[in-house]
Amino acid sequence: MPYDTIVIGAGLAGLMAALGRAGQGERVLVLAKGHGATHWASGQIDVLAGDANPLAAVERLRVERPEHPYTLVGMPALEAGIAHLRALCADAAYPLAGNLHQRLLLPTALGALRPTALAPATMVAGESRQLADGRPTLIAGFPELRDFFPPLAAANLRAQGFPADGCYLALPPSGRRQSFDPVVLARLFETAEFRAEVGRQLAEEVRRGGYARVGLPAVLGLRHATEVVRDLQAHAGALIFEIPTLPPSVPGMRLYHVLEEALLRLGGRIQLGAFVRRGEGRDIVLEAVYSEAAAREQRHVARRWVLATGGLAGGGLRATPDGELRETALGLPVRAPNRRADWFARRFLDPAGHPVFSAGIAVDEALRPLDAAGRVVYANVAVAGSAIAGFDPIREGCLEGVAIATGYAAGAT
Amino acid sequence: MDHIELSLEQSLDHCIKCNICTAACPVAAVTDRFPGPKYVGPQAQRFRHERQPVPDASVDYCSGCRVCNEVCPTGVRIAELNARARARIVAERGLPFRNWLIARSELVGRLSCGPHAPLVNAGLRFGPARWLAERALGIHRAAPLPAASAYSFRAWFKRRRRRGSGPQANGKRRVVYFHGCATNYYEPRVGQAAVAVLERNGFEVILAPQNCCGLPLISNGDFAAARKAHAANVRKLLPYVRQGIPVVGASTSCTLTLKEEAPEILGMHDAEVRAVAEGTYDIFEFLRNLAERGELDTAFKPIERALPYHPPCQYRAHRLGLPPLDVLSLVPGLTLVLSRASCCGIAGTYGLKREKYQIAMDVGAPLFAFVRGFGADLALCDSETCRWQITHATGVASKHPIEILAEAYGEAR
């Protein structure tokens, strides 16, 4: 069935683009290999690290780096994209806190403070300015949840001058005796009895230690986190904040659900398990793509396309055994260091990062893919998110910001 | 090691332990008995060796729904790994009689179907008999066993041919109809609707010799019998496929088995097997292809109804999107509302087993809530066992989408 727009990739960039197009009344299909970056990410929105004012940092970057995706799509795309995402999250009763003018510093599971621009309201009571109010903080967790160690996080907070203690809570009985990954716990927190029992234990700790706030792993409900946090606060008699865990990331899944619901409401479709392997075009028009299906490929036809498959980490780029970087869906030309020897800096922790992580598809201001000579490869394709060349999303701390700005731009034009 | 085994082995190394499969697994969500696809799949696979005992029995609790494959961001073939691991257990410890029996749907169907079916059905509704079957065989007393038909689909088709009421072959395009055991012995009406729709679109329907697709044998780990079943089907269908006549089926799990499950899981990859796989279509895939070429008869009479539609796991495993939704959206007045539940739980024979019945019911709970909450007296689903499970759990009648399409053609009986 022909679509107006087909988006390849179901991460933040792809879903933002799909929402934009579906919002204009287009028939939209999202093809994705599987769940991806949203389920790995923290659920926080990084815009640009390195400055207390993220927006000012973006302004500076636009002067210094003409080929950075922020420069290409412009400031209005970033601001409008963020505003759109905020509205969607607010509509879903999962509001985002923070703004683009003052960064947030939020504790990680190790007790380090990590800069970000926006975070779910469920995390914001752990912001550094609140931690610094002199009143003590409790970090609490469950021994059953692997890779979350409250005493370690608390010790690291103390080392930075924030009074904090760590404690383990007893997991309330639930009929489950093993397998407590973040998603299982998140589902348990959505039952009132479970969180009442956790709340009772927290109230006891709060009374004993006089804590102003309690940090818990970000497993406080999959679909109704705001309600779970409000309820826990009432039980505990202290503010509650969530701290991101290792994947699968519950806050990342919530963000995916917010966007997925919004897209389906607009009549959009999402097809998972659809690994796009190749495209078919004439001149500079992409006419069809083929995805893997049982026994044979499925052909998809659309007028316009958005490629939002991610970079090296997301799987949009792959290295061949002979050291060439390939774009996996359409076979677009990849801008990358010429020789494999140039992929990495000499030092592992080089402050400039490793060049290979800036590899990707070169694009013009309309986000259309370009070849090595700077000619447009497909005029009806926009590239969004980490598949774009010329920036290092993780090191620059702009993974979500670029996904939102370019996804919004690809959905608007 | 065949090439599929090699690719399974290599696909292990694509597992980055992100746990997205476990987060999405409907079985791990409701029970500790199944620790999740990552643990029993790619992780345990490293410990499975030719001459070593099988390390874990919990893989038997995998229902084979393939949601893990659908969501995996790195393309690991988790469900195939699990199916093969179960077969290793069976090879080592033998097949329990119960599993031997329920895996032979053709034999059970043949014994139940016919003029004596009312007697058989009364027996299956008789409480003490079911109690005995649970005690002696391990088939849960409440499990949804289908009601046998008093006549088989093949008998109906041949009777009709003898009466000459079916259309004659005069230069028409031809299709082979693959009916599967459920249509033949339990729900001939599904086959009758499929034949009506195909003939309405100008096809002569050929009832080629065929046998059980072997899926219940695969999912119970009886690979030797499954290989025989598939080889026999390939032998019977090949002459038609070689003439370019497509094989079309309405049982989405049968068509998936012919297309992919049997070749991949059983490691059957010769040219004949491949030819039959490539020549096989799910009926709505086939009809959507017709629609895309502008060849589908769209003279539908309006059906003013809104109905809940559940795309079963086996349909999603075709990785084709939602062809029934695409085709039925052409019927004026008809609105299908998509279920977002991941699985009905039954997974073929899984939910019949005494030790798994409750797991299957818990897995299906979100779907049952959706169907009940919808308030219609009919639900649509492409898979027979899922239909039986939905009706069992909700009391709402269920039909194959092809039956509604036949109705829209005015071909309902």
PDB file of C-alpha atoms in Angstrom, chain A residues 1-3 27 32-37 39-40 146 175-181 183-184 187 222-223 246-249 253 257 260-261 264 269-275 291-300 313-315 318, chain B residues 14 16-20 22-25 27-35 39 69-75 256 259-260 277-282 285 288-289 291-292 316-323 325-327 330 338 340:
ATOM      1  CA  MET A   1       0.000   0.000   0.000  1.00  0.00           C
ATOM      2  CA  PRO A   2       1.566   3.337  -0.959  1.00  0.00           C
ATOM      3  CA  TYR A   3       2.319   5.805   1.815  1.00  0.00           C
ATOM      4  CA  ARG A  27      -0.296   8.497   5.590  1.00  0.00           C
ATOM      5  CA  ALA A  32      12.171  -0.497  12.139  1.00  0.00           C
ATOM      6  CA  LYS A  33      14.437  -3.437  12.720  1.00  0.00           C
ATOM      7  CA  GLY A  34      13.304  -3.604  16.351  1.00  0.00           C
ATOM      8  CA  HIS A  35      13.203  -1.503  19.440  1.00  0.00           C
ATOM      9  CA  GLY A  36      16.317   0.524  19.797  1.00  0.00           C
ATOM     10  CA  ALA A  37      17.933   3.628  21.133  1.00  0.00           C
ATOM     11  CA  HIS A  39      14.986   1.608  25.127  1.00  0.00           C
ATOM     12  CA  TRP A  40      18.674   2.080  25.884  1.00  0.00           C
ATOM     13  CA  ARG A 146      21.429  -5.841  39.727  1.00  0.00           C
ATOM     14  CA  GLY A 175       4.659 -13.926  43.683  1.00  0.00           C
ATOM     15  CA  ARG A 176       7.977 -13.431  41.852  1.00  0.00           C
ATOM     16  CA  ARG A 177      11.049 -14.955  43.401  1.00  0.00           C
ATOM     17  CA  GLN A 178      13.695 -14.186  40.809  1.00  0.00           C
ATOM     18  CA  SER A 179      14.145 -12.176  37.608  1.00  0.00           C
ATOM     19  CA  PHE A 180      13.863  -8.625  38.851  1.00  0.00           C
ATOM     20  CA  ASP A 181      14.952  -6.584  35.898  1.00  0.00           C
ATOM     21  CA  VAL A 183      10.787  -3.731  33.636  1.00  0.00           C
ATOM     22  CA  VAL A 184       9.514  -6.407  36.026  1.00  0.00           C
ATOM     23  CA  ARG A 187       5.204  -3.402  36.475  1.00  0.00           C
ATOM     24  CA  LEU A 222       5.938   1.806  33.089  1.00  0.00           C
ATOM     25  CA  ARG A 223       2.718   3.573  32.124  1.00  0.00           C
ATOM     26  CA  LEU A 246      21.232   0.102  32.945  1.00  0.00           C
ATOM     27  CA  PRO A 247      19.139  -1.038  29.950  1.00  0.00           C
ATOM     28  CA  PRO A 248      16.388  -1.869  29.447  1.00  0.00           C
ATOM     29  CA  SER A 249      15.660   1.696  30.455  1.00  0.00           C
ATOM     30  CA  MET A 253      10.457   2.968  27.211  1.00  0.00           C
ATOM     31  CA  HIS A 257       5.255   4.776  24.496  1.00  0.00           C
ATOM     32  CA  GLU A 260       4.075   5.633  19.782  1.00  0.00           C
ATOM     33  CA  GLU A 261       0.625   6.383  21.226  1.00  0.00           C
ATOM     34  CA  LEU A 264      -1.026   5.757  16.318  1.00  0.00           C
ATOM     35  CA  ARG A 269       1.697   2.752  11.536  1.00  0.00           C
ATOM     36  CA  ILE A 270       4.760   1.181  13.121  1.00  0.00           C
ATOM     37  CA  GLN A 271       6.124  -2.061  11.700  1.00  0.00           C
ATOM     38  CA  LEU A 272       8.834  -3.680  13.833  1.00  0.00           C
ATOM     39  CA  GLY A 273      11.003  -6.564  12.701  1.00  0.00           C
ATOM     40  CA  ALA A 274      11.256  -4.855   9.313  1.00  0.00           C
ATOM     41  CA  PHE A 275      14.949  -4.649   8.529  1.00  0.00           C
ATOM     42  CA  SER A 291      12.595  -4.990   4.037  1.00  0.00           C
ATOM     43  CA  GLU A 292      13.354  -8.519   5.184  1.00  0.00           C
ATOM     44  CA  ALA A 293      10.280 -10.713   5.529  1.00  0.00           C
ATOM     45  CA  ALA A 294       9.571 -14.437   5.691  1.00  0.00           C
ATOM     46  CA  ALA A 295      10.694 -16.220   2.497  1.00  0.00           C
ATOM     47  CA  ARG A 296      11.117 -13.004   0.492  1.00  0.00           C
ATOM     48  CA  GLU A 297      11.460  -9.257   0.786  1.00  0.00           C
ATOM     49  CA  GLN A 298       8.580  -6.843   1.237  1.00  0.00           C
ATOM     50  CA  ARG A 299       8.472  -3.855  -1.113  1.00  0.00           C
ATOM     51  CA  HIS A 300       7.382  -0.495   0.292  1.00  0.00           C
ATOM     52  CA  ALA A 313      25.768   2.414  18.117  1.00  0.00           C
ATOM     53  CA  GLY A 314      22.207   2.366  16.794  1.00  0.00           C
ATOM     54  CA  GLY A 315      23.067   0.093  13.885  1.00  0.00           C
ATOM     55  CA  ARG A 318      28.088  -1.060  10.080  1.00  0.00           C
TER      56      ARG A 318
ATOM     57  CA  HIS B  14      25.274  -9.754  17.792  1.00  0.00           C
ATOM     58  CA  ILE B  16      24.773  -6.962  23.183  1.00  0.00           C
ATOM     59  CA  LYS B  17      22.828  -8.068  26.305  1.00  0.00           C
ATOM     60  CA  CYS B  18      20.598  -5.012  26.172  1.00  0.00           C
ATOM     61  CA  ASN B  19      17.675  -7.060  27.510  1.00  0.00           C
ATOM     62  CA  ILE B  20      15.154  -5.428  25.186  1.00  0.00           C
ATOM     63  CA  THR B  22      13.341  -9.725  28.000  1.00  0.00           C
ATOM     64  CA  ALA B  23      11.564  -6.399  28.517  1.00  0.00           C
ATOM     65  CA  ALA B  24       9.185  -7.260  25.661  1.00  0.00           C
ATOM     66  CA  CYS B  25       8.776 -11.004  26.379  1.00  0.00           C
ATOM     67  CA  VAL B  27       5.996 -14.899  29.150  1.00  0.00           C
ATOM     68  CA  ALA B  28       8.830 -13.508  31.299  1.00  0.00           C
ATOM     69  CA  ALA B  29       6.453 -10.672  32.218  1.00  0.00           C
ATOM     70  CA  VAL B  30       4.120 -13.024  34.058  1.00  0.00           C
ATOM     71  CA  THR B  31       6.221 -15.897  35.400  1.00  0.00           C
ATOM     72  CA  ASP B  32       9.541 -16.701  37.014  1.00  0.00           C
ATOM     73  CA  ARG B  33       9.549 -20.061  35.274  1.00  0.00           C
ATOM     74  CA  PHE B  34      10.887 -18.379  32.156  1.00  0.00           C
ATOM     75  CA  PRO B  35      13.858 -16.143  32.909  1.00  0.00           C
ATOM     76  CA  TYR B  39      19.121 -15.898  29.267  1.00  0.00           C
ATOM     77  CA  ASN B  69      12.869 -11.497  17.328  1.00  0.00           C
ATOM     78  CA  GLU B  70      10.499  -8.707  16.453  1.00  0.00           C
ATOM     79  CA  VAL B  71      11.969  -6.229  18.930  1.00  0.00           C
ATOM     80  CA  CYS B  72      15.670  -7.214  18.896  1.00  0.00           C
ATOM     81  CA  PRO B  73      17.655  -4.201  17.688  1.00  0.00           C
ATOM     82  CA  THR B  74      20.599  -6.315  16.548  1.00  0.00           C
ATOM     83  CA  GLY B  75      18.834  -9.087  14.649  1.00  0.00           C
ATOM     84  CA  LEU B 256       4.699 -19.055   8.057  1.00  0.00           C
ATOM     85  CA  LYS B 259       7.714 -19.994   4.192  1.00  0.00           C
ATOM     86  CA  GLU B 260      10.251 -19.817   6.962  1.00  0.00           C
ATOM     87  CA  ALA B 277       8.759 -21.262   0.580  1.00  0.00           C
ATOM     88  CA  GLU B 278       9.006 -18.571  -2.071  1.00  0.00           C
ATOM     89  CA  GLY B 279       5.789 -19.728  -3.699  1.00  0.00           C
ATOM     90  CA  THR B 280       3.701 -19.579  -0.509  1.00  0.00           C
ATOM     91  CA  TYR B 281       1.556 -16.632   0.584  1.00  0.00           C
ATOM     92  CA  ASP B 282      -0.710 -15.777   3.440  1.00  0.00           C
ATOM     93  CA  GLU B 285      -0.637 -10.921   1.724  1.00  0.00           C
ATOM     94  CA  ARG B 288      -2.901  -7.046  -0.756  1.00  0.00           C
ATOM     95  CA  ASN B 289      -0.525  -7.794  -3.620  1.00  0.00           C
ATOM     96  CA  ALA B 291      -4.819  -4.656  -4.531  1.00  0.00           C
ATOM     97  CA  GLU B 292      -1.428  -3.020  -5.075  1.00  0.00           C
ATOM     98  CA  ARG B 316       3.703 -10.500  12.833  1.00  0.00           C
ATOM     99  CA  ALA B 317       6.481 -13.045  12.268  1.00  0.00           C
ATOM    100  CA  HIS B 318       5.762 -12.836   8.510  1.00  0.00           C
ATOM    101  CA  ARG B 319       7.107  -9.277   8.913  1.00  0.00           C
ATOM    102  CA  LEU B 320       4.660  -7.882   6.364  1.00  0.00           C
ATOM    103  CA  GLY B 321       2.902  -5.270   8.433  1.00  0.00           C
ATOM    104  CA  LEU B 322      -0.860  -5.703   8.613  1.00  0.00           C
ATOM    105  CA  PRO B 323      -2.228  -6.920   5.258  1.00  0.00           C
ATOM    106  CA  LEU B 325      -6.038  -4.246   7.944  1.00  0.00           C
ATOM    107  CA  ASP B 326      -4.906  -2.870   4.572  1.00  0.00           C
ATOM    108  CA  VAL B 327      -7.377  -5.007   2.615  1.00  0.00           C
ATOM    109  CA  LEU B 330     -11.279  -1.049   1.524  1.00  0.00           C
ATOM    110  CA  LEU B 338      -6.090  -2.856  16.331  1.00  0.00           C
ATOM    111  CA  ARG B 340      -1.925  -3.598  20.963  1.00  0.00           C
TER     112      ARG B 340
END
